mmCIF file of C-alpha atoms in Angstrom:
data_model
loop_
_atom_site.group_PDB
_atom_site.id
_atom_site.type_symbol
_atom_site.label_atom_id
_atom_site.label_comp_id
_atom_site.label_asym_id
_atom_site.label_seq_id
_atom_site.Cartn_x
_atom_site.Cartn_y
_atom_site.Cartn_z
ATOM 1 C CA MET A 1129 -31.849 17.258 15.855
ATOM 2 C CA THR A 1130 -28.431 15.619 15.677
ATOM 3 C CA HIS A 1131 -24.789 16.685 15.929
ATOM 4 C CA ALA A 1132 -22.213 17.454 13.275
ATOM 5 C CA ILE A 1133 -18.863 19.159 12.874
ATOM 6 C CA LEU A 1134 -19.128 22.660 11.416
ATOM 7 C CA ALA A 1135 -16.437 25.037 10.177
ATOM 8 C CA GLN A 1136 -17.685 28.605 9.743
ATOM 9 C CA GLN A 1137 -14.597 29.685 7.790
ATOM 10 C CA PRO A 1138 -11.404 28.105 6.422
ATOM 11 C CA GLY A 1139 -8.472 27.725 8.753
ATOM 12 C CA GLY A 1140 -6.574 25.349 11.009
ATOM 13 C CA PRO A 1141 -8.026 22.402 12.944
ATOM 14 C CA GLU A 1142 -9.399 24.807 15.542
ATOM 15 C CA VAL A 1143 -12.179 25.936 13.150
ATOM 16 C CA LEU A 1144 -13.851 22.507 13.468
ATOM 17 C CA LYS A 1145 -16.657 22.872 16.026
ATOM 18 C CA TYR A 1146 -19.117 20.322 17.405
ATOM 19 C CA ALA A 1147 -22.611 21.698 16.857
ATOM 20 C CA GLU A 1148 -26.270 20.742 17.087
ATOM 21 C CA VAL A 1149 -27.860 20.680 13.635
ATOM 22 C CA ASP A 1150 -31.105 19.619 11.989
ATOM 23 C CA ARG A 1151 -31.291 15.972 11.033
ATOM 24 C CA PRO A 1152 -31.003 15.816 7.226
ATOM 25 C CA GLN A 1153 -33.717 14.402 4.987
ATOM 26 C CA PRO A 1154 -33.083 12.185 1.949
ATOM 27 C CA GLY A 1155 -34.215 13.433 -1.433
ATOM 28 C CA PRO A 1156 -35.154 11.373 -4.491
ATOM 29 C CA GLY A 1157 -32.589 8.642 -5.138
ATOM 30 C CA GLN A 1158 -30.986 9.134 -1.724
ATOM 31 C CA VAL A 1159 -30.880 7.342 1.628
ATOM 32 C CA LEU A 1160 -30.498 8.600 5.181
ATOM 33 C CA VAL A 1161 -27.739 6.760 7.049
ATOM 34 C CA LYS A 1162 -27.133 6.702 10.779
ATOM 35 C CA VAL A 1163 -23.345 7.082 10.838
ATOM 36 C CA ALA A 1164 -21.416 4.427 12.785
ATOM 37 C CA ALA A 1165 -17.985 5.873 11.970
ATOM 38 C CA ALA A 1166 -16.519 8.432 9.573
ATOM 39 C CA GLY A 1167 -13.111 8.238 7.927
ATOM 40 C CA VAL A 1168 -10.646 11.098 8.300
ATOM 41 C CA ASN A 1169 -8.604 11.749 5.148
ATOM 42 C CA PHE A 1170 -6.089 14.317 3.931
ATOM 43 C CA ILE A 1171 -8.616 15.708 1.471
ATOM 44 C CA ASP A 1172 -10.727 16.724 4.470
ATOM 45 C CA THR A 1173 -7.859 18.897 5.696
ATOM 46 C CA TYR A 1174 -7.571 20.499 2.252
ATOM 47 C CA HIS A 1175 -11.274 21.381 2.356
ATOM 48 C CA ARG A 1176 -11.052 22.713 5.918
ATOM 49 C CA SER A 1177 -7.993 24.852 5.251
ATOM 50 C CA GLY A 1178 -9.298 26.406 2.032
ATOM 51 C CA THR A 1179 -6.683 24.685 -0.156
ATOM 52 C CA TYR A 1180 -9.655 23.272 -2.082
ATOM 53 C CA ASN A 1181 -12.539 25.680 -2.549
ATOM 54 C CA VAL A 1182 -15.740 24.675 -0.710
ATOM 55 C CA PRO A 1183 -18.701 26.736 0.518
ATOM 56 C CA PHE A 1184 -18.729 27.690 4.199
ATOM 57 C CA PRO A 1185 -20.170 26.941 6.699
ATOM 58 C CA PHE A 1186 -18.892 23.476 5.900
ATOM 59 C CA THR A 1187 -19.119 19.956 7.349
ATOM 60 C CA PRO A 1188 -16.219 17.761 6.182
ATOM 61 C CA GLY A 1189 -16.244 14.071 5.433
ATOM 62 C CA SER A 1190 -16.809 11.935 2.338
ATOM 63 C CA GLU A 1191 -16.274 8.498 3.900
ATOM 64 C CA ALA A 1192 -18.436 6.658 6.408
ATOM 65 C CA SER A 1193 -20.179 3.462 7.394
ATOM 66 C CA GLY A 1194 -23.605 3.070 8.969
ATOM 67 C CA THR A 1195 -27.149 1.773 8.717
ATOM 68 C CA VAL A 1196 -29.866 2.904 6.329
ATOM 69 C CA GLU A 1197 -32.680 4.529 8.327
ATOM 70 C CA GLU A 1198 -34.818 6.116 5.621
ATOM 71 C CA LEU A 1199 -35.262 5.758 1.862
ATOM 72 C CA GLY A 1200 -35.808 8.641 -0.514
ATOM 73 C CA GLU A 1201 -38.281 8.458 -3.373
ATOM 74 C CA GLY A 1202 -37.354 5.966 -6.074
ATOM 75 C CA VAL A 1203 -34.819 3.926 -4.083
ATOM 76 C CA SER A 1204 -35.524 0.232 -4.627
ATOM 77 C CA ASP A 1205 -32.185 -1.574 -4.335
ATOM 78 C CA LEU A 1206 -31.632 -0.748 -0.639
ATOM 79 C CA ALA A 1207 -33.786 -1.345 2.424
ATOM 80 C CA VAL A 1208 -34.069 0.178 5.873
ATOM 81 C CA GLY A 1209 -31.607 -1.672 8.108
ATOM 82 C CA ASP A 1210 -29.032 -2.350 5.389
ATOM 83 C CA ARG A 1211 -25.424 -1.766 6.418
ATOM 84 C CA VAL A 1212 -23.587 0.412 3.917
ATOM 85 C CA ALA A 1213 -20.397 2.399 3.481
ATOM 86 C CA THR A 1214 -19.223 5.070 1.067
ATOM 87 C CA ALA A 1215 -16.184 6.959 -0.143
ATOM 88 C CA GLU A 1216 -18.324 9.431 -2.093
ATOM 89 C CA GLY A 1217 -20.517 10.977 0.555
ATOM 90 C CA SER A 1218 -20.644 14.509 1.898
ATOM 91 C CA ARG A 1219 -20.998 16.000 5.385
ATOM 92 C CA CYS A 1220 -20.119 12.654 6.958
ATOM 93 C CA TYR A 1221 -18.604 14.160 10.127
ATOM 94 C CA ALA A 1222 -22.071 13.881 11.645
ATOM 95 C CA GLY A 1223 -24.546 11.638 13.422
ATOM 96 C CA TYR A 1224 -26.566 11.258 10.209
ATOM 97 C CA ALA A 1225 -25.593 11.628 6.561
ATOM 98 C CA VAL A 1226 -27.503 11.584 3.291
ATOM 99 C CA LEU A 1227 -25.999 9.429 0.532
ATOM 100 C CA ASP A 1228 -26.850 8.943 -3.119
ATOM 101 C CA ALA A 1229 -28.184 5.386 -3.202
ATOM 102 C CA GLY A 1230 -25.897 4.454 -6.099
ATOM 103 C CA LYS A 1231 -22.842 5.398 -4.038
ATOM 104 C CA ALA A 1232 -23.840 3.369 -0.979
ATOM 105 C CA LEU A 1233 -21.706 0.214 -0.909
ATOM 106 C CA PRO A 1234 -23.053 -3.011 0.651
ATOM 107 C CA VAL A 1235 -21.067 -4.149 3.696
ATOM 108 C CA PRO A 1236 -20.656 -7.912 4.300
ATOM 109 C CA ASP A 1237 -22.021 -9.238 7.590
ATOM 110 C CA ASN A 1238 -18.572 -10.286 8.818
ATOM 111 C CA VAL A 1239 -17.017 -6.822 8.334
ATOM 112 C CA ASP A 1240 -17.535 -4.644 11.412
ATOM 113 C CA ASP A 1241 -18.571 -0.986 11.298
ATOM 114 C CA LEU A 1242 -15.118 0.442 12.016
ATOM 115 C CA THR A 1243 -13.457 -1.663 9.326
ATOM 116 C CA ALA A 1244 -16.255 -0.742 6.922
ATOM 117 C CA ALA A 1245 -15.578 2.958 7.521
ATOM 118 C CA ALA A 1246 -11.813 2.501 7.199
ATOM 119 C CA LEU A 1247 -11.843 0.713 3.831
ATOM 120 C CA PRO A 1248 -13.778 2.544 1.108
ATOM 121 C CA LEU A 1249 -11.574 5.493 0.181
ATOM 122 C CA GLN A 1250 -8.139 4.035 0.842
ATOM 123 C CA GLY A 1251 -9.069 0.491 -0.141
ATOM 124 C CA MET A 1252 -10.573 1.493 -3.477
ATOM 125 C CA THR A 1253 -7.650 3.868 -4.013
ATOM 126 C CA ALA A 1254 -5.191 0.993 -3.592
ATOM 127 C CA HIS A 1255 -7.377 -1.115 -5.902
ATOM 128 C CA TYR A 1256 -7.417 1.377 -8.776
ATOM 129 C CA LEU A 1257 -3.713 2.107 -8.365
ATOM 130 C CA ILE A 1258 -2.597 -1.473 -8.960
ATOM 131 C CA ASN A 1259 -5.345 -2.443 -11.427
ATOM 132 C CA SER A 1260 -5.935 0.664 -13.505
ATOM 133 C CA SER A 1261 -3.312 3.417 -13.129
ATOM 134 C CA PHE A 1262 -0.407 1.011 -13.552
ATOM 135 C CA ARG A 1263 -1.407 -2.631 -13.732
ATOM 136 C CA VAL A 1264 0.970 -4.609 -11.559
ATOM 137 C CA GLU A 1265 2.034 -8.052 -12.733
ATOM 138 C CA PRO A 1266 3.975 -10.801 -10.946
ATOM 139 C CA GLY A 1267 7.682 -9.992 -10.939
ATOM 140 C CA HIS A 1268 7.328 -6.208 -11.032
ATOM 141 C CA THR A 1269 9.381 -4.183 -8.563
ATOM 142 C CA ILE A 1270 7.383 -1.320 -7.069
ATOM 143 C CA LEU A 1271 8.264 1.651 -4.861
ATOM 144 C CA ALA A 1272 5.307 2.685 -2.693
ATOM 145 C CA HIS A 1273 5.858 5.752 -0.526
ATOM 146 C CA ALA A 1274 4.443 6.194 2.982
ATOM 147 C CA GLY A 1275 4.209 2.495 3.670
ATOM 148 C CA ALA A 1276 2.757 2.913 7.182
ATOM 149 C CA GLY A 1277 -0.068 5.204 6.080
ATOM 150 C CA GLY A 1278 -3.655 4.172 5.480
ATOM 151 C CA VAL A 1279 -3.228 3.628 1.731
ATOM 152 C CA GLY A 1280 0.335 2.381 2.125
ATOM 153 C CA LEU A 1281 -0.448 -0.529 4.435
ATOM 154 C CA LEU A 1282 -3.263 -1.736 2.165
ATOM 155 C CA LEU A 1283 -1.207 -1.170 -0.981
ATOM 156 C CA ILE A 1284 1.715 -3.237 0.304
ATOM 157 C CA GLN A 1285 -0.581 -6.187 1.024
ATOM 158 C CA LEU A 1286 -2.278 -6.022 -2.369
ATOM 159 C CA LEU A 1287 1.055 -5.701 -4.162
ATOM 160 C CA LYS A 1288 2.453 -8.760 -2.401
ATOM 161 C CA GLU A 1289 -0.740 -10.689 -3.200
ATOM 162 C CA ARG A 1290 -0.146 -9.758 -6.847
ATOM 163 C CA GLY A 1291 3.405 -11.148 -6.734
ATOM 164 C CA ALA A 1292 5.388 -7.895 -6.789
ATOM 165 C CA ARG A 1293 8.582 -7.019 -4.975
ATOM 166 C CA VAL A 1294 7.745 -4.050 -2.732
ATOM 167 C CA ILE A 1295 10.089 -1.279 -1.629
ATOM 168 C CA THR A 1296 8.594 1.361 0.631
ATOM 169 C CA THR A 1297 9.574 4.503 2.530
ATOM 170 C CA VAL A 1298 8.732 5.478 6.116
ATOM 171 C CA SER A 1299 9.856 8.122 8.594
ATOM 172 C CA SER A 1300 10.515 6.129 11.791
ATOM 173 C CA ASP A 1301 11.431 2.760 13.266
ATOM 174 C CA ALA A 1302 7.872 2.229 14.502
ATOM 175 C CA LYS A 1303 6.495 2.846 11.015
ATOM 176 C CA GLU A 1304 9.116 0.544 9.535
ATOM 177 C CA GLU A 1305 7.853 -2.262 11.749
ATOM 178 C CA LEU A 1306 4.295 -1.734 10.517
ATOM 179 C CA ALA A 1307 5.386 -1.743 6.871
ATOM 180 C CA ARG A 1308 7.335 -4.945 7.346
ATOM 181 C CA GLU A 1309 4.376 -6.583 9.081
ATOM 182 C CA ALA A 1310 2.294 -5.701 6.009
ATOM 183 C CA GLY A 1311 4.800 -7.574 3.839
ATOM 184 C CA ALA A 1312 7.218 -4.965 2.438
ATOM 185 C CA ASP A 1313 10.443 -6.515 1.137
ATOM 186 C CA GLU A 1314 12.589 -3.423 1.716
ATOM 187 C CA VAL A 1315 11.849 -0.450 3.980
ATOM 188 C CA LEU A 1316 13.792 2.779 3.500
ATOM 189 C CA ARG A 1317 13.910 6.218 5.086
ATOM 190 C CA TYR A 1318 13.131 9.193 2.862
ATOM 191 C CA VAL A 1319 16.629 10.677 3.046
ATOM 192 C CA GLY A 1320 18.673 9.233 0.191
ATOM 193 C CA PHE A 1321 15.944 6.835 -0.986
ATOM 194 C CA PRO A 1322 16.682 7.228 -4.745
ATOM 195 C CA HIS A 1323 20.271 6.002 -4.297
ATOM 196 C CA ARG A 1324 19.150 3.059 -2.168
ATOM 197 C CA VAL A 1325 16.459 2.077 -4.691
ATOM 198 C CA ARG A 1326 19.067 1.995 -7.454
ATOM 199 C CA GLU A 1327 21.304 -0.182 -5.271
ATOM 200 C CA LEU A 1328 18.466 -2.571 -4.467
ATOM 201 C CA THR A 1329 17.558 -2.945 -8.144
ATOM 202 C CA GLY A 1330 21.098 -3.368 -9.430
ATOM 203 C CA GLY A 1331 20.971 0.055 -11.070
ATOM 204 C CA ARG A 1332 17.883 -0.759 -13.163
ATOM 205 C CA GLY A 1333 15.242 1.125 -11.200
ATOM 206 C CA VAL A 1334 11.671 0.179 -10.355
ATOM 207 C CA ASP A 1335 8.840 -0.532 -12.762
ATOM 208 C CA ALA A 1336 6.520 1.962 -11.066
ATOM 209 C CA VAL A 1337 6.331 4.374 -8.146
ATOM 210 C CA TYR A 1338 3.113 5.046 -6.245
ATOM 211 C CA ASP A 1339 3.591 8.488 -4.717
ATOM 212 C CA GLY A 1340 0.987 10.082 -2.471
ATOM 213 C CA VAL A 1341 3.506 12.379 -0.773
ATOM 214 C CA GLY A 1342 4.024 14.825 -3.636
ATOM 215 C CA HIS A 1343 6.326 17.814 -3.282
ATOM 216 C CA ASN A 1344 9.018 16.254 -1.073
ATOM 217 C CA THR A 1345 9.388 12.985 -3.003
ATOM 218 C CA PHE A 1346 8.504 13.812 -6.613
ATOM 219 C CA ASP A 1347 12.012 14.404 -7.986
ATOM 220 C CA GLY A 1348 13.377 11.372 -6.176
ATOM 221 C CA SER A 1349 10.502 9.236 -7.424
ATOM 222 C CA LEU A 1350 11.285 10.118 -11.037
ATOM 223 C CA SER A 1351 14.933 9.241 -10.543
ATOM 224 C CA CYS A 1352 14.018 5.765 -9.208
ATOM 225 C CA LEU A 1353 12.278 4.628 -12.384
ATOM 226 C CA ARG A 1354 13.615 2.244 -14.977
ATOM 227 C CA THR A 1355 13.495 3.199 -18.635
ATOM 228 C CA ARG A 1356 9.808 3.465 -19.617
ATOM 229 C CA GLY A 1357 8.795 3.266 -15.968
ATOM 230 C CA THR A 1358 5.635 4.879 -14.590
ATOM 231 C CA LEU A 1359 5.178 7.415 -11.807
ATOM 232 C CA VAL A 1360 1.650 7.401 -10.362
ATOM 233 C CA LEU A 1361 1.306 10.641 -8.418
ATOM 234 C CA PHE A 1362 -1.944 10.165 -6.511
ATOM 235 C CA GLY A 1363 -1.615 12.654 -3.653
ATOM 236 C CA ALA A 1364 0.202 15.623 -2.199
ATOM 237 C CA ALA A 1365 0.563 15.052 1.541
ATOM 238 C CA SER A 1366 3.700 17.237 1.607
ATOM 239 C CA GLY A 1367 2.285 19.853 -0.768
ATOM 240 C CA PRO A 1368 1.634 20.128 -4.514
ATOM 241 C CA VAL A 1369 4.325 19.440 -7.089
ATOM 242 C CA PRO A 1370 5.462 22.633 -8.870
ATOM 243 C CA PRO A 1371 5.086 22.884 -12.655
ATOM 244 C CA PHE A 1372 7.845 21.058 -14.509
ATOM 245 C CA ASP A 1373 9.147 20.570 -18.032
ATOM 246 C CA PRO A 1374 7.732 17.401 -19.669
ATOM 247 C CA GLN A 1375 11.050 17.013 -21.473
ATOM 248 C CA ARG A 1376 12.366 15.614 -18.185
ATOM 249 C CA LEU A 1377 10.288 12.493 -18.814
ATOM 250 C CA ASN A 1378 11.978 11.978 -22.166
ATOM 251 C CA ALA A 1379 15.478 12.641 -20.858
ATOM 252 C CA ALA A 1380 15.030 10.206 -17.960
ATOM 253 C CA GLY A 1381 14.061 7.312 -20.226
ATOM 254 C CA SER A 1382 10.659 7.912 -21.836
ATOM 255 C CA LEU A 1383 8.912 7.835 -18.482
ATOM 256 C CA THR A 1384 5.152 7.975 -17.960
ATOM 257 C CA LEU A 1385 3.585 10.321 -15.394
ATOM 258 C CA THR A 1386 -0.072 10.106 -14.394
ATOM 259 C CA ARG A 1387 -2.011 12.126 -11.796
ATOM 260 C CA PRO A 1388 -5.183 10.128 -11.016
ATOM 261 C CA SER A 1389 -8.052 10.729 -8.614
ATOM 262 C CA LEU A 1390 -10.367 8.099 -7.167
ATOM 263 C CA ALA A 1391 -13.528 9.742 -8.508
ATOM 264 C CA HIS A 1392 -12.418 9.094 -12.092
ATOM 265 C CA PHE A 1393 -12.097 5.368 -11.323
ATOM 266 C CA LEU A 1394 -15.618 5.045 -9.926
ATOM 267 C CA GLY A 1395 -17.270 5.845 -13.207
ATOM 268 C CA ASN A 1396 -20.470 3.836 -12.829
ATOM 269 C CA PRO A 1397 -22.223 1.513 -10.373
ATOM 270 C CA GLN A 1398 -20.600 -1.571 -11.893
ATOM 271 C CA GLU A 1399 -17.066 -0.221 -11.436
ATOM 272 C CA ARG A 1400 -17.929 0.937 -7.923
ATOM 273 C CA ARG A 1401 -19.242 -2.510 -6.961
ATOM 274 C CA TRP A 1402 -16.237 -4.257 -8.571
ATOM 275 C CA ARG A 1403 -13.673 -2.299 -6.595
ATOM 276 C CA SER A 1404 -15.534 -2.233 -3.287
ATOM 277 C CA GLY A 1405 -16.615 -5.862 -3.619
ATOM 278 C CA GLU A 1406 -13.053 -7.117 -4.045
ATOM 279 C CA ILE A 1407 -11.736 -4.974 -1.201
ATOM 280 C CA PHE A 1408 -14.499 -5.915 1.252
ATOM 281 C CA ALA A 1409 -14.190 -9.584 0.301
ATOM 282 C CA ALA A 1410 -10.440 -9.510 0.975
ATOM 283 C CA ALA A 1411 -11.067 -7.971 4.387
ATOM 284 C CA ALA A 1412 -13.854 -10.417 5.165
ATOM 285 C CA ASN A 1413 -11.728 -13.494 4.414
ATOM 286 C CA GLY A 1414 -8.684 -12.178 6.254
ATOM 287 C CA ASN A 1415 -6.441 -11.644 3.226
ATOM 288 C CA LEU A 1416 -6.455 -7.872 3.769
ATOM 289 C CA LYS A 1417 -5.750 -6.613 7.263
ATOM 290 C CA VAL A 1418 -6.984 -3.115 8.042
ATOM 291 C CA ARG A 1419 -5.050 -1.135 10.638
ATOM 292 C CA ILE A 1420 -7.181 1.399 12.469
ATOM 293 C CA GLY A 1421 -4.545 3.608 13.997
ATOM 294 C CA ALA A 1422 -6.795 5.872 16.031
ATOM 295 C CA THR A 1423 -10.457 6.541 16.786
ATOM 296 C CA TYR A 1424 -11.705 9.859 18.159
ATOM 297 C CA PRO A 1425 -15.112 10.946 19.409
ATOM 298 C CA LEU A 1426 -16.812 13.087 16.766
ATOM 299 C CA LYS A 1427 -16.473 16.161 18.983
ATOM 300 C CA ASP A 1428 -12.668 15.807 18.816
ATOM 301 C CA ALA A 1429 -12.434 16.133 15.028
ATOM 302 C CA HIS A 1430 -10.068 19.081 15.483
ATOM 303 C CA GLN A 1431 -7.588 16.844 17.315
ATOM 304 C CA ALA A 1432 -7.868 14.140 14.648
ATOM 305 C CA HIS A 1433 -6.977 16.715 11.965
ATOM 306 C CA SER A 1434 -4.089 18.058 14.023
ATOM 307 C CA ASP A 1435 -2.639 14.586 14.559
ATOM 308 C CA LEU A 1436 -3.081 13.584 10.917
ATOM 309 C CA GLU A 1437 -1.379 16.715 9.607
ATOM 310 C CA GLY A 1438 1.376 16.387 12.210
ATOM 311 C CA ARG A 1439 2.194 12.837 10.994
ATOM 312 C CA ARG A 1440 1.345 11.476 14.456
ATOM 313 C CA THR A 1441 -0.947 8.764 13.110
ATOM 314 C CA THR A 1442 -0.522 5.423 11.361
ATOM 315 C CA GLY A 1443 -3.102 3.436 9.461
ATOM 316 C CA LYS A 1444 -6.664 4.747 9.388
ATOM 317 C CA VAL A 1445 -8.085 7.550 11.516
ATOM 318 C CA LEU A 1446 -11.807 7.392 12.361
ATOM 319 C CA LEU A 1447 -14.398 9.602 14.073
ATOM 320 C CA VAL A 1448 -17.179 7.924 16.051
ATOM 321 C CA PRO A 1449 -20.424 9.882 16.702
#
């Protein structure tokens, strides 16, 4: 037996209960991992609340780090004792999780378990954003919303490493300090940000906006773009964007809008290893600093969800079995 978080029905954070469950068994092509830490992400709250349809009873969690304890039939490229992480797991709010071997990412020796759990989803998200959704080049000016969030803090660092000028938005003085420590050139509040972005760019606008906030920032993000600029809408922390007329993109200067998801940028083992390898290497050599804003015991998953949804967290939120 082991423990896991179970939700019997969709609802608020209070539906997340700490329960004793059977220890899972790996099937062919899978590995059993003893979970060291599990990442808490907004998509987990969408699953819990019923915003995204999942079968109940349900154990959240797609991101974790840990140690391989058992190999399923046919697994030859991993060994018992290997340290791995994933952004593509399931039921990771638990003491043990079963992973597809091809989605288990090797963790370097000099990356600790908490950092390894904090990096896969948000680190590979930041990687595909700047390399594949809109490829950032030296000299670009970029607006990245939510600069003190888990993705935001990593994104700022990667953008500066790429040679971009970075403008970001935050909601408080404390979050502004974090964004500046990460390297942001300009830190704005959300109120009136489109006007300030135009001022800061001499009226031209930014080359691209990375927007994981959604509903509350979408219109402003469009209005910040230069002619032929790109809006990368990669999340909806404030709610989904309502349907809109594509003619707005033409009228605003032949803009490009894309709505990517991480899963579509992890198309095969080679792509997976490329993205994770670069992110883990940057963390291992100190070029990428990972802020773990809060850790909670696994049994307090409900509180972690409440704090995340209430915008009371910064950086990465983790659960520790």
